[in-house]
Coordinates of C-alpha atoms in Angstrom, one line a residue:
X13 CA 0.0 0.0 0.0
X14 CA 0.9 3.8 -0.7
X15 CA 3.0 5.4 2.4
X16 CA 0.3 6.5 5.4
X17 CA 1.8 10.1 4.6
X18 CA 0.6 10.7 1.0
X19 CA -2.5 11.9 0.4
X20 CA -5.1 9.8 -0.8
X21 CA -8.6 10.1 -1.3
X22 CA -10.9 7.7 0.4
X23 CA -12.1 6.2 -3.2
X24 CA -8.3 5.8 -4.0
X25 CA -8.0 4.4 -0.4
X26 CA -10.1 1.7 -0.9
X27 CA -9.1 0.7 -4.2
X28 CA -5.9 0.1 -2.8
X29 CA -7.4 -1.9 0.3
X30 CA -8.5 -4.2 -2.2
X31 CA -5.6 -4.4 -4.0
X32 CA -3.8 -5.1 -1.1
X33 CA -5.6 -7.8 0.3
X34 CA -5.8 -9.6 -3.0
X35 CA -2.0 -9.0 -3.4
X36 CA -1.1 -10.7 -0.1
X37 CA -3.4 -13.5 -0.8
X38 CA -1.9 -14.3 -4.1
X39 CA 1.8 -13.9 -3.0
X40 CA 1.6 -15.9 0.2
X41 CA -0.7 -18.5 -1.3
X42 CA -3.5 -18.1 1.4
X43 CA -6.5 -19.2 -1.2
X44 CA -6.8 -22.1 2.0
X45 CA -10.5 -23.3 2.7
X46 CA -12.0 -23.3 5.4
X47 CA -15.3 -25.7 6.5
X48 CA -18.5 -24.7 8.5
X49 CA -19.2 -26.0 12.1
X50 CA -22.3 -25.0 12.3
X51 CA -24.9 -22.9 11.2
X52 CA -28.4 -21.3 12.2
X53 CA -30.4 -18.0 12.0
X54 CA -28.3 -16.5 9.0
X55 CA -24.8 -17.2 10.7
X56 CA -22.8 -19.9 9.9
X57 CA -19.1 -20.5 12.1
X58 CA -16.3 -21.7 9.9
X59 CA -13.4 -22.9 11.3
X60 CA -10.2 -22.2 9.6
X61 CA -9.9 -19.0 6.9
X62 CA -7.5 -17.3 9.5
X63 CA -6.7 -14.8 6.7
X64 CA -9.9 -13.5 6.3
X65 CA -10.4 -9.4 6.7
X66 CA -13.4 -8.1 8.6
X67 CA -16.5 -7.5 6.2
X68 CA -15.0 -9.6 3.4
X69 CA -17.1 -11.8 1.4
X70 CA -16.6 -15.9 1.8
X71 CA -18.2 -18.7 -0.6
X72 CA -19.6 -21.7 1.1
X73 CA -20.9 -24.9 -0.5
X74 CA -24.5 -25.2 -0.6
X75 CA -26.5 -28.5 0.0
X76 CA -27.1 -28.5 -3.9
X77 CA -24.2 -28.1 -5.7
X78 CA -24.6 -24.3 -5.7
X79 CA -22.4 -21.4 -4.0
X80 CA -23.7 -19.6 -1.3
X81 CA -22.4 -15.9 -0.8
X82 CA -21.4 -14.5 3.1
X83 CA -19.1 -11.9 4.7
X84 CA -17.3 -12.2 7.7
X85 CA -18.3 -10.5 11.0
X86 CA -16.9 -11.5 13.8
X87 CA -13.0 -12.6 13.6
X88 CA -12.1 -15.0 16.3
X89 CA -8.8 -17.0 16.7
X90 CA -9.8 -19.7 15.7
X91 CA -13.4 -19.7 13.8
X92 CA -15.2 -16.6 12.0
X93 CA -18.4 -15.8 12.0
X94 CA -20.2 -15.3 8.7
X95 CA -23.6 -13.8 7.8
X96 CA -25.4 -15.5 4.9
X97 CA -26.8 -13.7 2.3
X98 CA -29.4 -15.9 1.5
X99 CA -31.2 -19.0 2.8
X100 CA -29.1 -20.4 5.6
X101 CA -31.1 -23.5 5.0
X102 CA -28.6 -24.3 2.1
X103 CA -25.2 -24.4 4.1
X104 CA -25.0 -27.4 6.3
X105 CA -22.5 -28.1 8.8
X106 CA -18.8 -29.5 6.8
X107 CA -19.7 -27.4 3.7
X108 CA -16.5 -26.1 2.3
X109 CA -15.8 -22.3 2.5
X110 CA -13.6 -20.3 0.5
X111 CA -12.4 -16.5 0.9
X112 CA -12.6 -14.4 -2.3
X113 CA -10.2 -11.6 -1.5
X114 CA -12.9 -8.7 -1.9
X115 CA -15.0 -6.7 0.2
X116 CA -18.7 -6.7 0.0
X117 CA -19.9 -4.0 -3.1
X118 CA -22.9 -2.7 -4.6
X119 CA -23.2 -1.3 -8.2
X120 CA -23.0 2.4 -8.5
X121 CA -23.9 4.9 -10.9
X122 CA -26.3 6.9 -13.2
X123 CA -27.8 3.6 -14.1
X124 CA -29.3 2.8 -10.7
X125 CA -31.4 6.1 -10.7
X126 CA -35.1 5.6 -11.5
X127 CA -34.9 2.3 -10.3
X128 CA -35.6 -0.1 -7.3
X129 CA -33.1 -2.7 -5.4
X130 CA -32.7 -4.8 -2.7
X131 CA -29.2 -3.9 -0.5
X132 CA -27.3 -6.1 -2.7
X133 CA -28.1 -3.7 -6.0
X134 CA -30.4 -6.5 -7.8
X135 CA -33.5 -5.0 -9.5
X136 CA -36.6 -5.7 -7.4
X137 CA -39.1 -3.7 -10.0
X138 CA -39.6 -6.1 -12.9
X139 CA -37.7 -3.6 -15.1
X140 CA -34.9 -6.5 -15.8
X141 CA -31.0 -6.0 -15.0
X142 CA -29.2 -3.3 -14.6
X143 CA -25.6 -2.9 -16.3
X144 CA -22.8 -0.5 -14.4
X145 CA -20.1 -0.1 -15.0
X146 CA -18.5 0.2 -11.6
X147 CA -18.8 -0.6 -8.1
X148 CA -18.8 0.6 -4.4
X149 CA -17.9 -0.3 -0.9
X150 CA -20.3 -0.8 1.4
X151 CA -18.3 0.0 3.9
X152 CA -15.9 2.7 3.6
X153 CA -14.2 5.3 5.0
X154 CA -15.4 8.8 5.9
X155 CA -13.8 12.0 4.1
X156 CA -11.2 13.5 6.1
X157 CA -11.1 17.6 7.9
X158 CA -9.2 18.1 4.8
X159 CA -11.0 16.4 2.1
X160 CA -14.9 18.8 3.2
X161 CA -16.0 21.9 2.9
X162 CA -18.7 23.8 5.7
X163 CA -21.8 22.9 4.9
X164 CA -23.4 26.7 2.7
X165 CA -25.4 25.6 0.1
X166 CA -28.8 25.2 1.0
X167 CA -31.2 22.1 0.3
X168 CA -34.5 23.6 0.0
X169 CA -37.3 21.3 1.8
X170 CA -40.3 22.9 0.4
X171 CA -41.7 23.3 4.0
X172 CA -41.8 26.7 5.4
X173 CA -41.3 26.1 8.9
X174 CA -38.2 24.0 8.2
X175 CA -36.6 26.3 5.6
X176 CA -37.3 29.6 7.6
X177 CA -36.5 27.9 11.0
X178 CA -34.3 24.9 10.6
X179 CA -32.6 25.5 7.7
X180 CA -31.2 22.4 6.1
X181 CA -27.7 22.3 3.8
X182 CA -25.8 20.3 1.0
X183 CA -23.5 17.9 3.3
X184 CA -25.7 18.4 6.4
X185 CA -26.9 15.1 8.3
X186 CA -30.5 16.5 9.7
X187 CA -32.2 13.6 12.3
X188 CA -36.0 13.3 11.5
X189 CA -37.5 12.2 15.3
X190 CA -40.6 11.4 16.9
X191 CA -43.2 9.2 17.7
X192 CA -45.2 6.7 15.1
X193 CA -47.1 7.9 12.5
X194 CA -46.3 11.6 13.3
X195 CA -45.3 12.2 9.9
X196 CA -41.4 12.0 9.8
X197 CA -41.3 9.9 6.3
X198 CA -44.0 12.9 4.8
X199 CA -41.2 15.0 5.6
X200 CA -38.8 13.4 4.1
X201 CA -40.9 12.9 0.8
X202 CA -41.8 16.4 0.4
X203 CA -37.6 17.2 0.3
X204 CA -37.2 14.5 -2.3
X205 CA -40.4 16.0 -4.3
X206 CA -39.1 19.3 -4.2
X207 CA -35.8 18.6 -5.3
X208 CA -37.8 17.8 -8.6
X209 CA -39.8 20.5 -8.4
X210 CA -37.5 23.3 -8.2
X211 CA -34.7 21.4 -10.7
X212 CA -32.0 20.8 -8.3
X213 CA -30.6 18.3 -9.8
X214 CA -29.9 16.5 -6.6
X215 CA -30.6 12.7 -6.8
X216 CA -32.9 11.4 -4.1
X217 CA -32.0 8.2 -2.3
X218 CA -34.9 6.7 0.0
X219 CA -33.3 3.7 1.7
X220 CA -36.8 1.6 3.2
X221 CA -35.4 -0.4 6.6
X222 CA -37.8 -3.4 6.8
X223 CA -41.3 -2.1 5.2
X224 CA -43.7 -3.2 3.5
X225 CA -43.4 -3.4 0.0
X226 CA -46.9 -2.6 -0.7
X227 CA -45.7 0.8 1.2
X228 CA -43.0 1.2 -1.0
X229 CA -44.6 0.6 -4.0
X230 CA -47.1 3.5 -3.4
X231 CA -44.3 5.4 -2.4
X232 CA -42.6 4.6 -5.9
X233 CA -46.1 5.3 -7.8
X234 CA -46.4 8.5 -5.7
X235 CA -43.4 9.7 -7.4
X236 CA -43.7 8.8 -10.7
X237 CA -47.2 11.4 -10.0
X238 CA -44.9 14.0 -9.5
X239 CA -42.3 13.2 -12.0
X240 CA -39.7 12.8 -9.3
X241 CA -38.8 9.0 -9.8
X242 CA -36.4 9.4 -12.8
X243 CA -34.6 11.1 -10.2
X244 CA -34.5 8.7 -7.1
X245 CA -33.0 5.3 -6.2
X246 CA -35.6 3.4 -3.6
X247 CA -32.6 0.9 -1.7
X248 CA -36.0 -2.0 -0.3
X249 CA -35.9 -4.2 2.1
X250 CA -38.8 -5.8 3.8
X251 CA -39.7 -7.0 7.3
X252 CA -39.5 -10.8 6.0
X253 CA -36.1 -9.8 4.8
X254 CA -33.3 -11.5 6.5
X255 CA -31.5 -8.6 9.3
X256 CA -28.4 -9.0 7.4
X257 CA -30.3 -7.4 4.3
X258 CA -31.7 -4.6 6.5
X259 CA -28.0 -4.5 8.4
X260 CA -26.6 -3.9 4.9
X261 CA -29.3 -1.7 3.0
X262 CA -28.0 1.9 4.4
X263 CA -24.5 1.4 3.9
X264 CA -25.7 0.1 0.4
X265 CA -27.8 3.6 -0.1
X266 CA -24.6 5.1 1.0
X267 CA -22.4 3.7 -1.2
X268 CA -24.8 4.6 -4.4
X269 CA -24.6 8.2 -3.4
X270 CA -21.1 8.5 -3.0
X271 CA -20.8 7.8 -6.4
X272 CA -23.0 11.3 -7.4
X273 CA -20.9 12.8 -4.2
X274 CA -17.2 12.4 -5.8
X275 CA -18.6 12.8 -9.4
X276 CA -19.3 16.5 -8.4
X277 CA -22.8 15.8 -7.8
X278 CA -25.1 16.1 -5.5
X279 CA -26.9 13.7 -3.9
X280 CA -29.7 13.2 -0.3
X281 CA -30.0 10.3 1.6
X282 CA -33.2 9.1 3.3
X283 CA -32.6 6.3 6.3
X284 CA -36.2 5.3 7.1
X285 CA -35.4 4.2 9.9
X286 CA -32.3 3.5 11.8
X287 CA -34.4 2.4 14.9
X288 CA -34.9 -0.7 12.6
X289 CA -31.4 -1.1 11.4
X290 CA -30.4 -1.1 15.3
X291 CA -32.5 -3.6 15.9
X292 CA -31.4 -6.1 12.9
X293 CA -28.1 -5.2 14.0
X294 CA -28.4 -6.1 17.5
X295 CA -30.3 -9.4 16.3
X296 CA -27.0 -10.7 14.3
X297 CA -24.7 -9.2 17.2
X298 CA -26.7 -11.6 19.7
X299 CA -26.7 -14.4 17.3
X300 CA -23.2 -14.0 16.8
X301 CA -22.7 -14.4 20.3
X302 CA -21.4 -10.6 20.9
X303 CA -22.1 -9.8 24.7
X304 CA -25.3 -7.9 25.2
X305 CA -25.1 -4.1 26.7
X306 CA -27.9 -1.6 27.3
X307 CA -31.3 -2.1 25.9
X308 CA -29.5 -6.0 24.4
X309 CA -28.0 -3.4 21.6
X310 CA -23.9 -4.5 21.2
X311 CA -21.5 -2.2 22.9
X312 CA -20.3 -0.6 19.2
X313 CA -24.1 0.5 18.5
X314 CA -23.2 4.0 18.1
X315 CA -20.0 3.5 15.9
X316 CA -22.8 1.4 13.8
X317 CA -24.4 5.0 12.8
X318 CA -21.4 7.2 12.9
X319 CA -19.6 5.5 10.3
X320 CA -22.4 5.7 8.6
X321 CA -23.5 9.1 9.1
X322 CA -20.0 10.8 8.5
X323 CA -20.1 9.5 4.8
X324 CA -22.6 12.3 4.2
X325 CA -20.1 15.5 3.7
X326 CA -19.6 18.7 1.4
X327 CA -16.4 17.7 -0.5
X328 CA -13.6 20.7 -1.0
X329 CA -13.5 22.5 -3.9
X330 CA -10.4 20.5 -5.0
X331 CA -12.8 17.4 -5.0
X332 CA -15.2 18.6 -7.2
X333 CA -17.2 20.4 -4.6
X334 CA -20.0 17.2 -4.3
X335 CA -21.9 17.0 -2.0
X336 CA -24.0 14.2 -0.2
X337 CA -26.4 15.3 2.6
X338 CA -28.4 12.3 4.8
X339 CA -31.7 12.9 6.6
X340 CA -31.9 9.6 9.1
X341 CA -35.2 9.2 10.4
X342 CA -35.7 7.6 14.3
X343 CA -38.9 6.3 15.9
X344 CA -39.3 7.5 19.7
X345 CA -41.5 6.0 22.3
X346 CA -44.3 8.4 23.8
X347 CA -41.3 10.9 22.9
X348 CA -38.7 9.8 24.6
X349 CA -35.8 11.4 23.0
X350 CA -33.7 10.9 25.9
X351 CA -33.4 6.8 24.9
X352 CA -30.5 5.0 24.2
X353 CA -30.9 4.5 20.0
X354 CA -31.9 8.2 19.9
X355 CA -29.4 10.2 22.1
X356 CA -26.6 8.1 20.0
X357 CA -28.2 9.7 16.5
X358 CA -28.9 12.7 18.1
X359 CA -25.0 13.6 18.9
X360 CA -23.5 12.6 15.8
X361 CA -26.1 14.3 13.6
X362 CA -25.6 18.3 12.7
X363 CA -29.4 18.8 14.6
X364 CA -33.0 17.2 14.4
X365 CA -36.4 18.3 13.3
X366 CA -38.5 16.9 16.4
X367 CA -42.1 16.1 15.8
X368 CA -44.3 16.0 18.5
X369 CA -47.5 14.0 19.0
X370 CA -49.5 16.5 20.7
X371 CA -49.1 18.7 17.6
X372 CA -50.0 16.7 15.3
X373 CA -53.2 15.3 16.4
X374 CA -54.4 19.1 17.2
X375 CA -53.9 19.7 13.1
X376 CA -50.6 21.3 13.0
X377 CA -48.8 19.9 10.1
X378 CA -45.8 19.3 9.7
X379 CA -45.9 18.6 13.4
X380 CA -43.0 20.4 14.6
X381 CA -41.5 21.5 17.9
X382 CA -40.2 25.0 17.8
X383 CA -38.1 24.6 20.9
X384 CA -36.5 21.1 20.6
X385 CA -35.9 21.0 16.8
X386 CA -32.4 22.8 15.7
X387 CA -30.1 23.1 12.9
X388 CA -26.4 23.7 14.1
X389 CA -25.3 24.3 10.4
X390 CA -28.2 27.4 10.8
X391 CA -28.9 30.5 8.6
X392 CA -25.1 29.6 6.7
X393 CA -27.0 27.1 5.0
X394 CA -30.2 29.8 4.0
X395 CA -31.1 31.3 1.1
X396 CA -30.5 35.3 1.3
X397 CA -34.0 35.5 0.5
X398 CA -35.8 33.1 3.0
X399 CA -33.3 34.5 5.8
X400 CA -34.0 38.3 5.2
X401 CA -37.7 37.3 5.9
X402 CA -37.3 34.7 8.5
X403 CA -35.2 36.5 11.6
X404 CA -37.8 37.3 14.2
X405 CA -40.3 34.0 12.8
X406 CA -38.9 31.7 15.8
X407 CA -38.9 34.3 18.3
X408 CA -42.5 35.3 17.7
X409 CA -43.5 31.6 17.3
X410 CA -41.6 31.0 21.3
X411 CA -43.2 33.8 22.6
X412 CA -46.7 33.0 21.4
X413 CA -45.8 29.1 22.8
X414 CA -45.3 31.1 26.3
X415 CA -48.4 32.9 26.0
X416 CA -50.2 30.6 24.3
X417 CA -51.9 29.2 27.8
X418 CA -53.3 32.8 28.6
X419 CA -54.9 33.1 25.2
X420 CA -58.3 32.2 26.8
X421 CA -58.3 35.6 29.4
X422 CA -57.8 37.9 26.4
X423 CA -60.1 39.9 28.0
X424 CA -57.7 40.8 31.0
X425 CA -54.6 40.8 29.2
X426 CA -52.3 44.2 27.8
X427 CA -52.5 45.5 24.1
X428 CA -48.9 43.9 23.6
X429 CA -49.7 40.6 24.5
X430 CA -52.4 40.5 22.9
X431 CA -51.1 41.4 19.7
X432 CA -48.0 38.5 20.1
X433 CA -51.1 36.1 21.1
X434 CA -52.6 37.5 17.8
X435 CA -49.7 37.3 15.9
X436 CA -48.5 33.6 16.7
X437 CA -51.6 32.3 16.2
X438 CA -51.9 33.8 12.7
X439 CA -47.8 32.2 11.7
X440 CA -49.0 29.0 13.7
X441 CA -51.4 28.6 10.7
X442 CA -49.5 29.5 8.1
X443 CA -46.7 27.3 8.8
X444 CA -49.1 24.4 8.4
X445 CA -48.6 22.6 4.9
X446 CA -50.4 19.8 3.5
X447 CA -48.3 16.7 2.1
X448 CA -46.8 16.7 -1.5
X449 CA -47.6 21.0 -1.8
X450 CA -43.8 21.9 -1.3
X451 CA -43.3 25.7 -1.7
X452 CA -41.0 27.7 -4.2
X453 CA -38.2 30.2 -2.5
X454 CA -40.5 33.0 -3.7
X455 CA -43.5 31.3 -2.4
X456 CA -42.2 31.1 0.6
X457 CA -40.5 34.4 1.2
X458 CA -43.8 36.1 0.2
X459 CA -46.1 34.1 2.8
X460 CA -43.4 34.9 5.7
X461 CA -42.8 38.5 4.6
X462 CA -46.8 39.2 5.0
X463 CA -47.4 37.3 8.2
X464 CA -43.8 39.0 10.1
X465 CA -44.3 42.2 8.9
X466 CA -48.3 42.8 10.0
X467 CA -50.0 42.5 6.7
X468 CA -52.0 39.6 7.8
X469 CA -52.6 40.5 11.4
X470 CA -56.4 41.5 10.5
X471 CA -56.9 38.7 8.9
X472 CA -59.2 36.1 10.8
X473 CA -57.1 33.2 11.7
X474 CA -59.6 30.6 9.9
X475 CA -58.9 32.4 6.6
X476 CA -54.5 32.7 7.0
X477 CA -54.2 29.8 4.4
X478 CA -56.5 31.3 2.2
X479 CA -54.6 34.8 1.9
X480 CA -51.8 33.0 1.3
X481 CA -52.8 30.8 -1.4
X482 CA -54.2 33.9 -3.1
X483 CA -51.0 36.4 -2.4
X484 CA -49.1 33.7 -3.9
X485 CA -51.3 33.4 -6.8
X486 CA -51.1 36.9 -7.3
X487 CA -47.8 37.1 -7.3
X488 CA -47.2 34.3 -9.6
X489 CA -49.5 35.7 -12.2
X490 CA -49.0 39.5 -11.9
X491 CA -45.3 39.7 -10.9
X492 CA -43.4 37.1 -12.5
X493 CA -40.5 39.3 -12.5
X494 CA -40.5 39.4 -8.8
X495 CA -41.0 35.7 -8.5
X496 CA -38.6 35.3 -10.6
X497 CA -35.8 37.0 -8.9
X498 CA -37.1 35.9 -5.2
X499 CA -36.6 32.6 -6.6
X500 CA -32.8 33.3 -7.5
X501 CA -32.3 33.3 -3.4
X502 CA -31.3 36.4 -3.7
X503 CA -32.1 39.3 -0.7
X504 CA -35.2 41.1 -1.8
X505 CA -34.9 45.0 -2.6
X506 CA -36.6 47.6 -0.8
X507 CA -38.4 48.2 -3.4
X508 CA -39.5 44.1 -3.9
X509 CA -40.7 44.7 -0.4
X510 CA -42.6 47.2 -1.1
X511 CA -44.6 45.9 -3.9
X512 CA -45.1 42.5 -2.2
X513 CA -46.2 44.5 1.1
X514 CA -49.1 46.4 -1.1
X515 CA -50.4 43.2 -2.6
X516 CA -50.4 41.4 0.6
X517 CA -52.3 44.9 2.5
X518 CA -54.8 44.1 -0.6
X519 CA -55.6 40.9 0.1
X520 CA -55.3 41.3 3.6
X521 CA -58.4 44.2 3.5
X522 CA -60.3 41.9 1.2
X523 CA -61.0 38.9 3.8
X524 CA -60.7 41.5 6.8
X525 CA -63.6 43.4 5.0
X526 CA -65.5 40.0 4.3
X527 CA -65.3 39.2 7.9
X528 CA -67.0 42.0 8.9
X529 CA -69.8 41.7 6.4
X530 CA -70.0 38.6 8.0
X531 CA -70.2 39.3 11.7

């Protein structure tokens, strides 16, 4: 191998890894064999194969004549143990085993996009093979301090309380947290439908950690609706899967968006979920006999995500400038954040979007917590546009959380507070967004400018979604050129301001007025 002091990127790294390993086998003639002792539950135990390197793939004997394909996982002194790729039910104990001097790979490339695969890059869609022409490690290394960049490019959700409060970047690793069925996957769809939308030309990876594939299949129609699937790889597995397929299928995502990330690309990650993939993870680790620590999960849980997690970077401009940014998604219980699987995502990630329950079921959608979601990349990663309009939005949204309780004696309370009570309620309800209706950068800016900047505050809170939709109509059909340039990201002029202010007064007085006829 090259001397430890050159510099070598990771890709170049692990080519030589390889290299190396197949090298030393050929030059010491260690093609020996090894045979299984037994075998059960996905892991067979070969004795013998004292060469073997951790993660590398072994070929057993099956029952039938065949070849059965593992990797190695736990090297002891005298036996490894190997997880079968396949059914276990073929390898029987004295079946012949034979190393293969390479790692475990996926195919990469532009011809996985559009497509669906198991963790193991075989078609699962019907659409027959799929030809590339190279291949990545599932496991390898992270990019060095020197190799990234800071994370200041942003990667627009669509979602207005995320993009004005959390702001997410190109390299960033944003956790997705909170309880069942609290809409953390929507979130994560809407980013990958808006990447389409607004032609970013970032390639969407969803990685599906033991679901249903009747889920994923509506998933896959769902974006082929919105013309988003010619831009997305869906990385399957299901719960009848084997936990070595659902152990594998993030690194495998990873691995395929590398590829886009040192191509000068750009490419987001979905991990839905990594509660799962601890879980298959500590079902192998027990099965291969590792000793049990907190909650049964192996002792090297947490290195399990942060080797994963730090593949996702914003590569120097001597790189290419690529970029690959991972939004993991973790299921709490009763929203327990303080848990074992979720305090281990939460540290390594750069911030979480938390969801709470209580939100969600009183209509506010997406469901997030002002005060326990952050982004520690932060307004560096924002559009000059969305941050211009977006300062005071969390501030006024906290405050209104603290007065929210007193809302009901608005009788006995002082014009101020009344007015932030006002006010909060009105930006509570326009930060509500229904599923698969991301928002443009102009869209957006125009909504928050409005609502921050009093336009809306005599409009009836029942009606805020209303004056929205129509201000953004508006401005999409009688000010293109200011939609246009809001769109750019860049700072809106005074004079921008000015014009957007007027139309949103105007539609402002309109339902203000009809409210009155009303009462």
């Amino acid at each position: 191998m090259a001397n430890t002091t050159d510099h070598l990127s990771v890709h170049e790294l692990s080519k030589e890894l390889q290299e190396a390993i197949a090298g030393l086998r050929t030059e010491q003639g260690l093609e020996e064999a090894g045979v299984v002792t037994r075998v059960g539950d996905g892991v067979a135990w070969v004795y013998g194969l004292r060469s073997a390197g951790y993660n590398e793939v072994i070929e057993i004997e099956a029952t039938d004549g065949g070849q059965i394909t593992a990797f190695a996982l736990n090297l002891l002194e005298d036996e490894i143990g190997a997880v079968v790729l396949g059914d276990d039910s073929r390898v029987s104990a004295g079946a012949r085993v034979r190393l293969t001097g390479r790692l475990l790979d996926v195919p990469v490339g532009p011809e996985m996009v559009g497509r669906v695969v198991d963790p193991l890059g075989n078609p699962i869609d019907g659409k027959g093979p799929i030809r590339t022409k190279q291949r990545g490690l599932i496991e390898r290394g992270a990019p060095g301090v020197m190799e990234r960049k800071s994370v200041h490019e942003p990667l627009m959700t669509g979602l207005v309380a995320i993009d004005t409060m959390i702001p997410i970047g190109r390299g960033q690793r944003e956790l997705i947290i909170g309880d069942r069925q609290t809409g953390k996957t929507a979130i994560a769809i809407d980013t990958m439908i808006n990447q389409g939308r607004q032609k970013t030309g970032v390639i969407n990876i969803y990685v599906a950690i033991g679901q249903k594939f009747s889920k994923i299949a509506a998933l896959q129609e769902r974006l082929k609706r919105e013309g988003v699937m010619d831009q997305t790889i869906i990385v399957a597995t299901s719960p009848s899967d084997p936990a070595a397929l659902l152990y594998l299928a993030p690194y495998a995502g990873a691995a395929m968006g590398e590829y886009f990330r040192d191509n000068k690309g750009h490419a987001l990650i979905i991990y839905d979920d990594l509660s799962k993939h601890a879980v298959a993870y500590r079902q192998m680790s027990l099965l291969l006999r590792r000793p049990p620590g907190r909650e049964a999960y192996p002792g090297d849980v947490f290195y399990l995500h942060s080797r994963l997690l730090e593949r996702s970077a914003k590569l120097s401009d001597e790189l290419g400038a690529g970029s690959l940014t991972a939004l993991p998604i973790i299921e709490t219980q009763a929203g327990d954040i303080s848990a074992y699987i979720p305090t281990n995502v939460i540290s390594i990630t750069d911030g979480q979007i938390f969801l709470e329950t209580n939100l969600f079921y009183q209509g506010i959608r997406p469901a997030i917590s002002v005060g326990l979601s952050v982004s520690r990349v932060g307004s560096a990663a924002q559009t000059k546009a969305v941050k211009s309009v977006s300062g005071s939005l969390r501030l006024d949204l906290a405050q209104f959380r603290e007065l929210a309780s007193f809302a009901q004696f608005s009788s006995d309370l002082d014009e101020e507070t009344k007015q932030r009570i006002d006010r909060g309620q009105r930006l509570t309800e326009l930060l509500k967004q229904k599923q698969y209706q991301p928002l443009s950068i102009a869209e957006q800016t125009v909504s928050v400018m409005a609502a921050t900047e009093g336009a809306f505050d005599k409009v009836p809170v029942a009606k805020i979604k209303d004056a929205q939709a129509e201000l953004i109509s508006i401005i999409d059909r009688d000010h293109k050129k200011i939609a246009d340039t809001l769109n750019t990201g860049d700072k809106p002029t005074d004079e921008i301001k000015d014009q957007v202010m007027k139309v949103a007064k105007k539609v402002a007085d309109g339902f203000a007025a009809v409210s009155k006829v009303k009462a």
